[in-house]
Amino acid sequence: MSTTPTVQQAWIAVARGHPKDALKLKKDWPVSSKLNKGEVLVKIEAAALNPAGYKLLKLVPNFLAHRPTMVEADFAGVIEDPGDSSFAKGEAVFGGTNFSTSNPTKQGALGQYVRLPADQIASRPSNVSAIEAAGINIVAQTAWEALLVHGKLEEGQTVFINGGGSEVGRLAVQIAKAKGAKVVVSASGAKESSLRELGVDGFFDYTKEPLHQQILKNLPEPKYHLIFDAAGLGTPDLYNHSPKYLAPGGSYISVGPNIASFGGFLRFLPVFTQPTWLGGVRRPFKIFMVQPNQKEAP
Ligand SMILES: NC(=O)c1ccc[n+]([C@@H]2O[C@H](COP(=O)([O-])OP(=O)(O)OC[C@H]3O[C@@H](n4cnc5c(N)ncnc54)[C@H](OP(=O)(O)O)[C@@H]3O)[C@@H](O)[C@H]2O)c1
């Protein structure tokens, strides 16, 4: 007989709005223990918050978000029911829900149990705690995909990371250094020493002067091989001037619009719509959306 409880404690989004009004702690939220093909049930030990969580809570209307629903994505835990997967009951895992599969099923990380496709979790090494693993999933996959999948960064190349002080940026610094690349970042001045400790080779304080102007005064030799925007679309100046400091063949990869600021997205409209033969910037520009998946698990 199953020992899985039928209900759990979970933070539930009941409305659109500020988390203090829109979230309720429910003690009788059903445990979704009936698995579809390819799904597992995980008993959650630790969960992490992403900035996207509270921003989407304020932005997305109820009918699109399927509220009431569990919230947040990143977690670590142990397998409660492996279903037809290759995981074993009790195995330590980490991973994340993603919007397309978890939204209709009302699953999320801020509860005691989560049901999700097995290919969105990975085994957790024994030297990584549940808290450490829960915090790494989306930010590390974002950094990993940007640098290695989309940016194809190679040993000996130089990457410029805009927003080196964000969590995605800090993970990107570490992944790039582990790959043997040189790393130049922008962040606010207070973060310089901690980023230098992570091994960054060059630093710009973006609060002092527009970033593109600072780089134009200190042109890299050779040019950067890759620019990764880990801060979210703000001003397009860094991209518009990039041919002067981004090597031919190099790409500009971005995490995309800052969900809290639609203005940043609008300022980028010419970038999305202007072909190079009409004066558009002669460097590829790419936005991507990470989906937790086992193949790219860091
Ligand atoms: N596309 C995707 O799949 C995906 C996945 C995850 C996250 N994201 C997005 O990636 C961004 C970072 O996420 P996160 O979780 O790492 O956020 P976070 O840790 O909260 O990062 C915020 C930090 O970004 C830095 N920042 C803000 N504006 C900046 C600017 N103009 N230039 C340089 N640095 C700036 C600030 O650091 P300072 O102290 O240095 O100012 C701030 O503390 C967010 O916009 C998020 O929505 C996208």
PDB file of C-alpha atoms and ligand atoms in Angstrom, residues 50-52 55 138-139 142 162-169 186-188 191 206 230-232 255-259 288-290, ligand 1:
ATOM      1  CA  ASN A  50      13.908  32.869  -8.943  1.00  0.00           C
ATOM      2  CA  PRO A  51      13.209  36.548  -9.693  1.00  0.00           C
ATOM      3  CA  ALA A  52      10.932  35.406 -12.527  1.00  0.00           C
ATOM      4  CA  LYS A  55       7.581  39.040 -11.552  1.00  0.00           C
ATOM      5  CA  ILE A 138      17.806  27.307 -13.644  1.00  0.00           C
ATOM      6  CA  VAL A 139      20.620  29.825 -13.184  1.00  0.00           C
ATOM      7  CA  THR A 142      20.904  29.320 -18.308  1.00  0.00           C
ATOM      8  CA  ASN A 162      27.016  41.877 -19.092  1.00  0.00           C
ATOM      9  CA  GLY A 163      25.516  41.449 -15.627  1.00  0.00           C
ATOM     10  CA  GLY A 164      28.350  39.408 -14.129  1.00  0.00           C
ATOM     11  CA  GLY A 165      26.869  40.226 -10.715  1.00  0.00           C
ATOM     12  CA  SER A 166      23.548  38.479 -11.349  1.00  0.00           C
ATOM     13  CA  GLU A 167      23.291  34.868 -10.230  1.00  0.00           C
ATOM     14  CA  VAL A 168      23.193  33.750 -13.883  1.00  0.00           C
ATOM     15  CA  GLY A 169      26.267  35.927 -14.476  1.00  0.00           C
ATOM     16  CA  SER A 186      30.163  44.380 -16.020  1.00  0.00           C
ATOM     17  CA  ALA A 187      28.620  44.783 -12.574  1.00  0.00           C
ATOM     18  CA  SER A 188      28.197  47.458  -9.936  1.00  0.00           C
ATOM     19  CA  LYS A 191      30.796  43.346  -6.632  1.00  0.00           C
ATOM     20  CA  TYR A 206      28.332  49.887 -15.471  1.00  0.00           C
ATOM     21  CA  ALA A 230      22.988  38.003 -18.193  1.00  0.00           C
ATOM     22  CA  ALA A 231      21.227  41.135 -16.922  1.00  0.00           C
ATOM     23  CA  GLY A 232      18.214  41.221 -19.262  1.00  0.00           C
ATOM     24  CA  VAL A 255      18.613  36.081 -21.391  1.00  0.00           C
ATOM     25  CA  GLY A 256      15.905  38.240 -22.942  1.00  0.00           C
ATOM     26  CA  PRO A 257      13.544  40.900 -21.715  1.00  0.00           C
ATOM     27  CA  ASN A 258      13.601  41.840 -18.075  1.00  0.00           C
ATOM     28  CA  ILE A 259      10.052  40.765 -17.202  1.00  0.00           C
ATOM     29  CA  PHE A 288      16.829  32.029 -25.572  1.00  0.00           C
ATOM     30  CA  MET A 289      14.552  30.594 -22.889  1.00  0.00           C
ATOM     31  CA  VAL A 290      15.999  27.813 -20.765  1.00  0.00           C
TER      32      VAL A 290
HETATM   33  N1  LIG B   1      16.127  33.335 -20.599  1.00  0.00           N
HETATM   34  C1  LIG B   1      16.065  32.513 -19.563  1.00  0.00           C
HETATM   35  O1  LIG B   1      15.773  31.307 -19.713  1.00  0.00           O
HETATM   36  C2  LIG B   1      16.374  33.042 -18.182  1.00  0.00           C
HETATM   37  C3  LIG B   1      16.614  32.150 -17.130  1.00  0.00           C
HETATM   38  C4  LIG B   1      16.965  32.671 -15.880  1.00  0.00           C
HETATM   39  C5  LIG B   1      17.033  34.046 -15.695  1.00  0.00           C
HETATM   40  N2  LIG B   1      16.734  34.879 -16.725  1.00  0.00           N
HETATM   41  C6  LIG B   1      16.844  36.337 -16.578  1.00  0.00           C
HETATM   42  O2  LIG B   1      18.227  36.602 -16.339  1.00  0.00           O
HETATM   43  C7  LIG B   1      18.360  37.773 -15.549  1.00  0.00           C
HETATM   44  C8  LIG B   1      19.248  37.456 -14.355  1.00  0.00           C
HETATM   45  O3  LIG B   1      18.583  36.501 -13.537  1.00  0.00           O
HETATM   46  P1  LIG B   1      19.161  36.214 -12.068  1.00  0.00           P
HETATM   47  O4  LIG B   1      18.297  35.170 -11.453  1.00  0.00           O
HETATM   48  O5  LIG B   1      20.604  35.935 -12.156  1.00  0.00           O
HETATM   49  O6  LIG B   1      18.862  37.611 -11.395  1.00  0.00           O
HETATM   50  P2  LIG B   1      19.544  38.324 -10.130  1.00  0.00           P
HETATM   51  O7  LIG B   1      20.542  37.447  -9.477  1.00  0.00           O
HETATM   52  O8  LIG B   1      18.433  38.872  -9.329  1.00  0.00           O
HETATM   53  O9  LIG B   1      20.342  39.513 -10.860  1.00  0.00           O
HETATM   54  C9  LIG B   1      20.090  40.827 -10.612  1.00  0.00           C
HETATM   55  C10 LIG B   1      21.433  41.537 -10.732  1.00  0.00           C
HETATM   56  O10 LIG B   1      21.654  41.918 -12.080  1.00  0.00           O
HETATM   57  C11 LIG B   1      22.573  43.011 -12.072  1.00  0.00           C
HETATM   58  N3  LIG B   1      22.185  44.019 -13.060  1.00  0.00           N
HETATM   59  C12 LIG B   1      20.980  44.611 -13.178  1.00  0.00           C
HETATM   60  N4  LIG B   1      21.008  45.497 -14.189  1.00  0.00           N
HETATM   61  C13 LIG B   1      22.256  45.452 -14.707  1.00  0.00           C
HETATM   62  C14 LIG B   1      22.905  46.130 -15.782  1.00  0.00           C
HETATM   63  N5  LIG B   1      22.257  47.040 -16.521  1.00  0.00           N
HETATM   64  N6  LIG B   1      24.173  45.831 -16.049  1.00  0.00           N
HETATM   65  C15 LIG B   1      24.836  44.895 -15.342  1.00  0.00           C
HETATM   66  N7  LIG B   1      24.292  44.235 -14.293  1.00  0.00           N
HETATM   67  C16 LIG B   1      23.015  44.508 -13.991  1.00  0.00           C
HETATM   68  C17 LIG B   1      22.483  43.643 -10.693  1.00  0.00           C
HETATM   69  O11 LIG B   1      23.766  43.461 -10.115  1.00  0.00           O
HETATM   70  P3  LIG B   1      24.694  44.699  -9.686  1.00  0.00           P
HETATM   71  O12 LIG B   1      24.720  44.660  -8.212  1.00  0.00           O
HETATM   72  O13 LIG B   1      25.987  44.416 -10.312  1.00  0.00           O
HETATM   73  O14 LIG B   1      24.028  45.971 -10.178  1.00  0.00           O
HETATM   74  C18 LIG B   1      21.453  42.819  -9.953  1.00  0.00           C
HETATM   75  O15 LIG B   1      21.823  42.558  -8.616  1.00  0.00           O
HETATM   76  C19 LIG B   1      16.930  38.205 -15.181  1.00  0.00           C
HETATM   77  O16 LIG B   1      16.504  39.223 -16.079  1.00  0.00           O
HETATM   78  C20 LIG B   1      16.120  36.936 -15.385  1.00  0.00           C
HETATM   79  O17 LIG B   1      14.739  37.205 -15.659  1.00  0.00           O
HETATM   80  C21 LIG B   1      16.412  34.404 -17.969  1.00  0.00           C
END
